[in-house]
Coordinates of N, CA and C in Angstrom, one line a residue:
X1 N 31.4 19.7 24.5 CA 32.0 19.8 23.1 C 31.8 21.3 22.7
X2 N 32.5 21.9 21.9 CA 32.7 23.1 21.4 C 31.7 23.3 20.3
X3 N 30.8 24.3 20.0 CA 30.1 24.7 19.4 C 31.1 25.0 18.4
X4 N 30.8 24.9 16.9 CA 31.2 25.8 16.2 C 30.7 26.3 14.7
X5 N 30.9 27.1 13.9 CA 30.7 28.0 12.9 C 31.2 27.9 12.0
X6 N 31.0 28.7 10.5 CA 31.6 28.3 9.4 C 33.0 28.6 9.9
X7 N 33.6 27.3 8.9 CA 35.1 27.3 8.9 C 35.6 26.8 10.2
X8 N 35.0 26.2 11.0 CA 35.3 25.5 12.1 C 35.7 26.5 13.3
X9 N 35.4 27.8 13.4 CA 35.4 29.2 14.3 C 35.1 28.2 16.0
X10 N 35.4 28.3 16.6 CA 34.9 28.0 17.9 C 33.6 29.4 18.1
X11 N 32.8 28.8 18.7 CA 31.5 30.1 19.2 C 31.5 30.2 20.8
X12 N 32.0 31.4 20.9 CA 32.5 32.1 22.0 C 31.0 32.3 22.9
X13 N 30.9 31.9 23.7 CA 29.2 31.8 25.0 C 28.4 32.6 24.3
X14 N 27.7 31.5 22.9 CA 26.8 31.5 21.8 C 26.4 33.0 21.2
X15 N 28.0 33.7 21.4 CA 27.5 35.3 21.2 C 28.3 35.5 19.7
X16 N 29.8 34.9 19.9 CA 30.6 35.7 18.7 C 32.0 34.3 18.8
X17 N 32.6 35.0 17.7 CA 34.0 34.5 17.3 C 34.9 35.5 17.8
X18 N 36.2 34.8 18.0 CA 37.5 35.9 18.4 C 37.9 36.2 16.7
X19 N 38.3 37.6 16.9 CA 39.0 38.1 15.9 C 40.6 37.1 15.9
X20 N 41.0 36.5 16.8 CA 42.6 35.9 16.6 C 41.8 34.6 16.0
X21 N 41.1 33.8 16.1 CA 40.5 32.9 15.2 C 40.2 33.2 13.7
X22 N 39.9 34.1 13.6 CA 39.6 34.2 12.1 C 41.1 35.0 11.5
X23 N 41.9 35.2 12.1 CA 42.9 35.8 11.5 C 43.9 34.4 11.5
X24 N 43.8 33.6 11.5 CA 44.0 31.9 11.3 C 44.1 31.3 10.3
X25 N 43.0 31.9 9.5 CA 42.0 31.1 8.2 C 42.8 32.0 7.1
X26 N 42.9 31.2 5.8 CA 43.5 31.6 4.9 C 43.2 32.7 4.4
X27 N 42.0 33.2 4.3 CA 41.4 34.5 4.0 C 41.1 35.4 4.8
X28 N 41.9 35.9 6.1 CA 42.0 36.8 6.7 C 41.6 37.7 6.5
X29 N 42.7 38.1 5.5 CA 42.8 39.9 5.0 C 41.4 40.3 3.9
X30 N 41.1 39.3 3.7 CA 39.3 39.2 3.3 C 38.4 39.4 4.0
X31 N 38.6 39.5 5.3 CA 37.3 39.5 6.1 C 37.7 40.6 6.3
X32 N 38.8 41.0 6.9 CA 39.0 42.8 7.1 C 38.8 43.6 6.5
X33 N 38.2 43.2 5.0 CA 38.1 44.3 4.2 C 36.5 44.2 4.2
X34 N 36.1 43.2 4.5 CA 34.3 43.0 4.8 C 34.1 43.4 6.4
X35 N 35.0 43.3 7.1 CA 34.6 43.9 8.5 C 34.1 45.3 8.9
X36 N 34.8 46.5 8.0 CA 34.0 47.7 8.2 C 32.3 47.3 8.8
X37 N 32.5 48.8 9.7 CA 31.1 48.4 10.2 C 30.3 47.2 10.5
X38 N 31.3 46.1 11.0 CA 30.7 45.0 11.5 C 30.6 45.2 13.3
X39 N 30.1 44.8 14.1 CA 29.6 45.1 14.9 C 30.2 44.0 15.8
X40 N 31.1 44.3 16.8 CA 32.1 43.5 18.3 C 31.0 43.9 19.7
X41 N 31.3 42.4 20.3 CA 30.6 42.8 21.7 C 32.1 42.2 22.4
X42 N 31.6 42.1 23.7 CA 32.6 42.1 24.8 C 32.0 40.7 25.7
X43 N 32.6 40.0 25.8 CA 32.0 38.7 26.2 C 32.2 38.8 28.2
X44 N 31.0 38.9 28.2 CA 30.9 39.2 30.2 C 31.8 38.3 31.0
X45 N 32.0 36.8 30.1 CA 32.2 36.1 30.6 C 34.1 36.1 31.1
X46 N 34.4 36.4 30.4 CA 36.1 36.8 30.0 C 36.6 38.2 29.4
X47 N 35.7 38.9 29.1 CA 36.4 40.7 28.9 C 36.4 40.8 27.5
X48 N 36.9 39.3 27.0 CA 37.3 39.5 25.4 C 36.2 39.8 24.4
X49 N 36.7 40.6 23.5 CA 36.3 40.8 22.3 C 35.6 39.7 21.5
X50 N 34.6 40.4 21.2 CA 34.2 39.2 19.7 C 33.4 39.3 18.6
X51 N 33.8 39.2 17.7 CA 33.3 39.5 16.6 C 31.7 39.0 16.3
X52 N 30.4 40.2 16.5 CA 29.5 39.3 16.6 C 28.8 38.0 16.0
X53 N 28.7 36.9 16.2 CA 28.1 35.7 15.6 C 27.5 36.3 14.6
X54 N 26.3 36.9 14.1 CA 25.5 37.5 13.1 C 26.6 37.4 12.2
X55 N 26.8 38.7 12.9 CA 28.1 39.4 11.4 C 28.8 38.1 10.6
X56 N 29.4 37.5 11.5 CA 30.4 36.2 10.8 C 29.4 35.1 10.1
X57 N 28.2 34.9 10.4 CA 27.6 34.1 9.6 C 26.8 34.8 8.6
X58 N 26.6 36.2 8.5 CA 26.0 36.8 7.2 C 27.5 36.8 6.5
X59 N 28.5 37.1 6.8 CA 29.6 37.0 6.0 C 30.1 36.3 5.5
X60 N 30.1 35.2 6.4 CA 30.6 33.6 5.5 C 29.4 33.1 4.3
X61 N 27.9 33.1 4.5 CA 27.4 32.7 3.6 C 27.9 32.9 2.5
X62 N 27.3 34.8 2.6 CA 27.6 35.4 1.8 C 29.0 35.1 0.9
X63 N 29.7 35.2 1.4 CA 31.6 34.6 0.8 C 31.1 32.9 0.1
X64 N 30.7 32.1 0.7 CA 30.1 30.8 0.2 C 29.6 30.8 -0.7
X65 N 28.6 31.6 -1.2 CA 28.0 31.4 -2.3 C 28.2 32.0 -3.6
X66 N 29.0 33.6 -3.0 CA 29.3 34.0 -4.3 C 30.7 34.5 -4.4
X67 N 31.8 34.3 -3.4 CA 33.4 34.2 -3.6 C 33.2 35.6 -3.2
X68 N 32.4 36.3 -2.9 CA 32.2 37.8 -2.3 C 31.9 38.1 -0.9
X69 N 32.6 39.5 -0.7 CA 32.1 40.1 0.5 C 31.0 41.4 0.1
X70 N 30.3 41.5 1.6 CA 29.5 43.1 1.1 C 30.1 44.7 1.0
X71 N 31.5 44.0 0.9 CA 32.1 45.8 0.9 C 32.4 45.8 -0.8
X72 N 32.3 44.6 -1.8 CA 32.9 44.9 -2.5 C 31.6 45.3 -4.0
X73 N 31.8 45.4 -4.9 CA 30.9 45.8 -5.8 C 30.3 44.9 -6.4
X74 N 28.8 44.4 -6.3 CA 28.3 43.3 -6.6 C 27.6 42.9 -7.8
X75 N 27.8 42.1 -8.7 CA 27.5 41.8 -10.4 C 25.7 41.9 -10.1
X76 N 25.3 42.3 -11.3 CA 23.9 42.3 -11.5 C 23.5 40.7 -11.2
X77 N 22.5 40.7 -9.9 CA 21.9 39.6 -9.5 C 20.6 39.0 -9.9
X78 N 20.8 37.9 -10.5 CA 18.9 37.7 -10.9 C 18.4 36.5 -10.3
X79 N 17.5 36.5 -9.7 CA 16.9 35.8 -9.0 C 17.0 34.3 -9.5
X80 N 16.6 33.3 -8.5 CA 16.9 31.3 -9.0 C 16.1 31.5 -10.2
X81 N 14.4 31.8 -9.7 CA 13.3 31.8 -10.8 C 13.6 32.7 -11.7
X82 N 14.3 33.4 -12.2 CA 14.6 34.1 -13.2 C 15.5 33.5 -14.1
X83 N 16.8 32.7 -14.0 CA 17.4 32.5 -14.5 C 17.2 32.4 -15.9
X84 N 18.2 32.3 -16.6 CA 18.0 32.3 -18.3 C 18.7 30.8 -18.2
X85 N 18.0 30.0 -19.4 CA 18.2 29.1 -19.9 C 19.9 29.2 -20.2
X86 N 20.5 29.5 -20.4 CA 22.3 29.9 -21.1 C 23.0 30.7 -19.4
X87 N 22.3 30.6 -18.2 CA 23.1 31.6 -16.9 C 24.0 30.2 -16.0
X88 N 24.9 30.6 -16.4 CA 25.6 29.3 -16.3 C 25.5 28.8 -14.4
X89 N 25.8 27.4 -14.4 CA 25.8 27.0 -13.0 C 26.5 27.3 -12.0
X90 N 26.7 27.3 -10.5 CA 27.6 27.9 -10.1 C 27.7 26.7 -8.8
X91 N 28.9 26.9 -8.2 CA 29.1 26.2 -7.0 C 29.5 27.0 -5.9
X92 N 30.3 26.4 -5.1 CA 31.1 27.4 -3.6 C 32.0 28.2 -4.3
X93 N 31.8 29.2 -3.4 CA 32.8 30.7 -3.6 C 32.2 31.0 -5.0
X94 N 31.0 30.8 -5.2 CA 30.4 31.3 -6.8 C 31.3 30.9 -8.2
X95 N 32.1 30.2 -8.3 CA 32.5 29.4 -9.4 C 31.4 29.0 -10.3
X96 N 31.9 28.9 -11.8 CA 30.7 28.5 -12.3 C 31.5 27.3 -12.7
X97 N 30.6 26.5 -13.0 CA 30.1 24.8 -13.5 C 30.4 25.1 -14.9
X98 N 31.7 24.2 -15.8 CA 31.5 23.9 -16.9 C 30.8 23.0 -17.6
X99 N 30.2 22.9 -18.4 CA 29.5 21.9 -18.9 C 30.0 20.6 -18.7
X100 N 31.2 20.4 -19.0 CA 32.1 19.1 -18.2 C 32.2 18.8 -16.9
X101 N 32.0 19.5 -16.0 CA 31.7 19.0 -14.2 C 33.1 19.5 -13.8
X102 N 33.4 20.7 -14.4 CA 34.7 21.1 -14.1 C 34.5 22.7 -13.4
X103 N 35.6 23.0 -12.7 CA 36.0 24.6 -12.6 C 36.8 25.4 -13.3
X104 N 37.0 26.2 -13.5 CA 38.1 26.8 -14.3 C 39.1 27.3 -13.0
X105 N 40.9 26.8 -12.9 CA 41.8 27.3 -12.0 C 41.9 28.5 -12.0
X106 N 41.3 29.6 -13.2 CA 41.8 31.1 -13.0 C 40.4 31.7 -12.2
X107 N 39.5 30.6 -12.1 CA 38.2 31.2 -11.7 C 38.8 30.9 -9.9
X108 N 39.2 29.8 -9.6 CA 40.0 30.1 -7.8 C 40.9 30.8 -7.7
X109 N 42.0 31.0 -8.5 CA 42.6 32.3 -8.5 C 42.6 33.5 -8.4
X110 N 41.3 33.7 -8.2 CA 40.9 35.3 -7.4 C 40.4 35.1 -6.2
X111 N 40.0 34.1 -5.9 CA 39.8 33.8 -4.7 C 40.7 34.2 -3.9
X112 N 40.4 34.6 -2.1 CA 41.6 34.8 -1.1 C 42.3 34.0 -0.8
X113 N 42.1 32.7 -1.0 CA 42.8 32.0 -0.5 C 43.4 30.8 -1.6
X114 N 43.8 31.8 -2.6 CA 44.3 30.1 -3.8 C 45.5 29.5 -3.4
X115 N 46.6 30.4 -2.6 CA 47.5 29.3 -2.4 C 47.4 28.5 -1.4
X116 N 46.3 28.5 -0.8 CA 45.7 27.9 0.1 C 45.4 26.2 -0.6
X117 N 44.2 26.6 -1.4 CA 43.4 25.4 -2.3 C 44.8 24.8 -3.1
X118 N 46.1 25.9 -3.5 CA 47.4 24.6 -4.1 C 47.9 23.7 -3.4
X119 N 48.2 24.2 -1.9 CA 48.6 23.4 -1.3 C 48.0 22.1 -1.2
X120 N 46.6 22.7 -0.9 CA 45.5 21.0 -0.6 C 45.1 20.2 -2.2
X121 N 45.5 20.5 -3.0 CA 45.3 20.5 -4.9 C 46.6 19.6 -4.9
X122 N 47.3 19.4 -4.4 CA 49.0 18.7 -4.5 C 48.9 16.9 -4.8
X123 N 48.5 16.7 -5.6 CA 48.4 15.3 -6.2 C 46.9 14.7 -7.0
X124 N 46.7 15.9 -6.6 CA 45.1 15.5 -7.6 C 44.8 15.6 -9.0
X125 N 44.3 14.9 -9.6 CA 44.1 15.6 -11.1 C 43.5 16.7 -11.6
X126 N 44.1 17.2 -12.8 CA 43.9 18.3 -13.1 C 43.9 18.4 -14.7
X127 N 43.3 19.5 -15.4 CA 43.3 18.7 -16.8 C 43.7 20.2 -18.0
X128 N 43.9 20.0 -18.8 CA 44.0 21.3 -19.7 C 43.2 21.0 -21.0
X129 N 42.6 22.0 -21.4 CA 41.2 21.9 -22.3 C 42.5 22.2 -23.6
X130 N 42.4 21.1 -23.6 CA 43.6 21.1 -25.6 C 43.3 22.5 -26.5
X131 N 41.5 22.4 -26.5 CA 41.1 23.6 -27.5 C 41.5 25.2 -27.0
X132 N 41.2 25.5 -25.7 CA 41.2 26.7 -25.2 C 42.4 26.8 -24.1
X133 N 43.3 26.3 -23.9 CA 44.3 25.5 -23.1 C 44.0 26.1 -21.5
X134 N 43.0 26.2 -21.7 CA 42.5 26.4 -19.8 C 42.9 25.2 -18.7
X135 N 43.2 26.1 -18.1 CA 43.8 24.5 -16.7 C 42.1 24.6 -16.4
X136 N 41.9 22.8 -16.0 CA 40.9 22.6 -15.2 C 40.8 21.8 -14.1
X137 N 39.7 21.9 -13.1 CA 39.5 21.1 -12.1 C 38.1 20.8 -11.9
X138 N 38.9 18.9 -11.5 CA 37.2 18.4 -11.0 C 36.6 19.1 -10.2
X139 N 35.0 19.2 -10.6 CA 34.2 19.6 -9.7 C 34.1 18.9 -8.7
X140 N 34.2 17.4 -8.5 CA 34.3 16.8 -6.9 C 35.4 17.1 -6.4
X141 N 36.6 17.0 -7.1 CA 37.8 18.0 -6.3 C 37.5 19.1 -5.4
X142 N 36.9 19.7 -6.1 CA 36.4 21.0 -5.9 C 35.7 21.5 -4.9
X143 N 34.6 20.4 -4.9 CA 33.6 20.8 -4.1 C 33.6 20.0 -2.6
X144 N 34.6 19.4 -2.5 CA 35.3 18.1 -1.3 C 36.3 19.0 -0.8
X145 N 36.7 19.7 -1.5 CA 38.2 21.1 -0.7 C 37.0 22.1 -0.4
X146 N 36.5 22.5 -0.6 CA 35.2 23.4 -0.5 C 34.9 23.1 1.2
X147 N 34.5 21.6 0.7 CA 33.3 21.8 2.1 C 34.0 21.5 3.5
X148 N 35.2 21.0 3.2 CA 36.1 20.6 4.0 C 36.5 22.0 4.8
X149 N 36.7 22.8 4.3 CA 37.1 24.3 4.2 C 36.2 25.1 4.8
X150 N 34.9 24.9 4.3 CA 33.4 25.9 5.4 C 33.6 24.9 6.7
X151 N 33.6 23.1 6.7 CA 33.2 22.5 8.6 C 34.4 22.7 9.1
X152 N 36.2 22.8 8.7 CA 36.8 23.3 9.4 C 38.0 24.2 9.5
X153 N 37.7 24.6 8.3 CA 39.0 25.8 8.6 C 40.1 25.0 7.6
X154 N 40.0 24.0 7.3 CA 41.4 22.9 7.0 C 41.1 22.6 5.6
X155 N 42.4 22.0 5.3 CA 42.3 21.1 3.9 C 42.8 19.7 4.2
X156 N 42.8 19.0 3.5 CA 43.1 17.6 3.6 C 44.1 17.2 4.4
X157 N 45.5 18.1 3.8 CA 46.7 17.8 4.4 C 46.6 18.4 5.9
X158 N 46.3 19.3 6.3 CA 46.4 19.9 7.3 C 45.7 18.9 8.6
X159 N 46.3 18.9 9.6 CA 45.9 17.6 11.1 C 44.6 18.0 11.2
X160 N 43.6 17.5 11.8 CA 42.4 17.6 12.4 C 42.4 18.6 13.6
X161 N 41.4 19.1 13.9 CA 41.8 19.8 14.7 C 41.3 18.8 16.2
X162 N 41.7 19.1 16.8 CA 41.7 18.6 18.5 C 40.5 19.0 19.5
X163 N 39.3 18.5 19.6 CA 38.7 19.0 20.8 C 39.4 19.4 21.7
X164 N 38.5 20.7 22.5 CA 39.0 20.7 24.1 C 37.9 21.3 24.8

C-alpha cells in the first residue's frame, strides 16, 4: 500500500512528493508561491524529482493551521497560553469560530482554493445572519470538507482515489 501525506500526496521512497502531484490539488499556485527556496532531491530510484518530504509537511501544517504560507506576511502571533479571553477561536486554514459554531464564507474566500470548497458546498446548508447579512457556514460542514481535504486531496463529490 502506498504511503501517503497531507492531502493524500503519494510519498515517493519515504524521501519526497512529485511536483506533478501537488500541481493536482486545488491550491497549486499556493504552494509555488511558498516553494521559493524549498529544497528538491532526485530519487536514486527513478531520476525523478521531488519535492522534499520536510518541506511539504512544514508547508502543509503550516497552510492547516493558519490558511498561510511562509513567504507571505505573518499577523502578530501570541502564544495558546497567552491568549486573551475576547482572541477568538479558530479552526482549519485558520478561520475563526463564531460564537454560533459557524465560519464566515468571506473568511474561505481568500483561501486558494474556494472554488474548490463551492463545488464540494453544492447542497448543504448555509445561512445569512439577518442582522449583519453575512453568508454563513456550519462549522461541521466545515470542518468534514476540511479534513476530507488534508487525508485526500478530494471533496465529497469527487471519486475516491484508487490504490495501486
Amino acid at each position: 500500500m502506498t504511503q501517503r501525506t497531507y492531502f493524500g500526496l503519494p510519498v515517493i521512497s519515504r524521501r519526497g512528493v512529485r511536483p506533478a502531484d501537488i500541481a493536482r490539488l486545488p491550491f497549486a499556485q499556493f504552494w509555488c508561491d511558498s516553494a521559493v527556496r524549498s529544497s528538491q532531491i532526485q530519487d536514486t530510484a527513478t531520476g525523478e524529482w521531488l519535492v522534499n518530504l520536510r518541506d511539504w509537511e512544514n508547508f502543509a501544517s503550516m497552510f492547516i493551521e493558519t490558511g498561510r504560507h511562509r513567504n507571505m506576511p505573518q499577523p502578530k502571533q501570541v502564544a495558546w497560553f497567552d491568549r486573551d479571553e475576547g482572541e477568538p477561536e479558530r479552526t482549519y486554514f485558520g478561520l475563526e469560530i463564531t460564537g454560533d459554531k459557524m465560519v464566515r464564507e468571506a473568511d474561505i474566500a481568500r483561501l486558494p482554493f474556494y472554488d474548490f470548497w463551492r463545488d464540494s458546498s453544492r447542497g448543504s446548508a448555509a445561512l445569512v445572519d439577518p442582522k449583519t447579512d453575512t453568508h454563513l457556514v456550519y462549522l461541521h460542514d466545515w470542518e468534514a470538507f476540511a479534513k476530507l481535504l488534508i487525508e485526500t486531496g478530494r471533496h465529497r463529490f469527487m471519486p475516491h482515489l484508487v490504490e495501486t
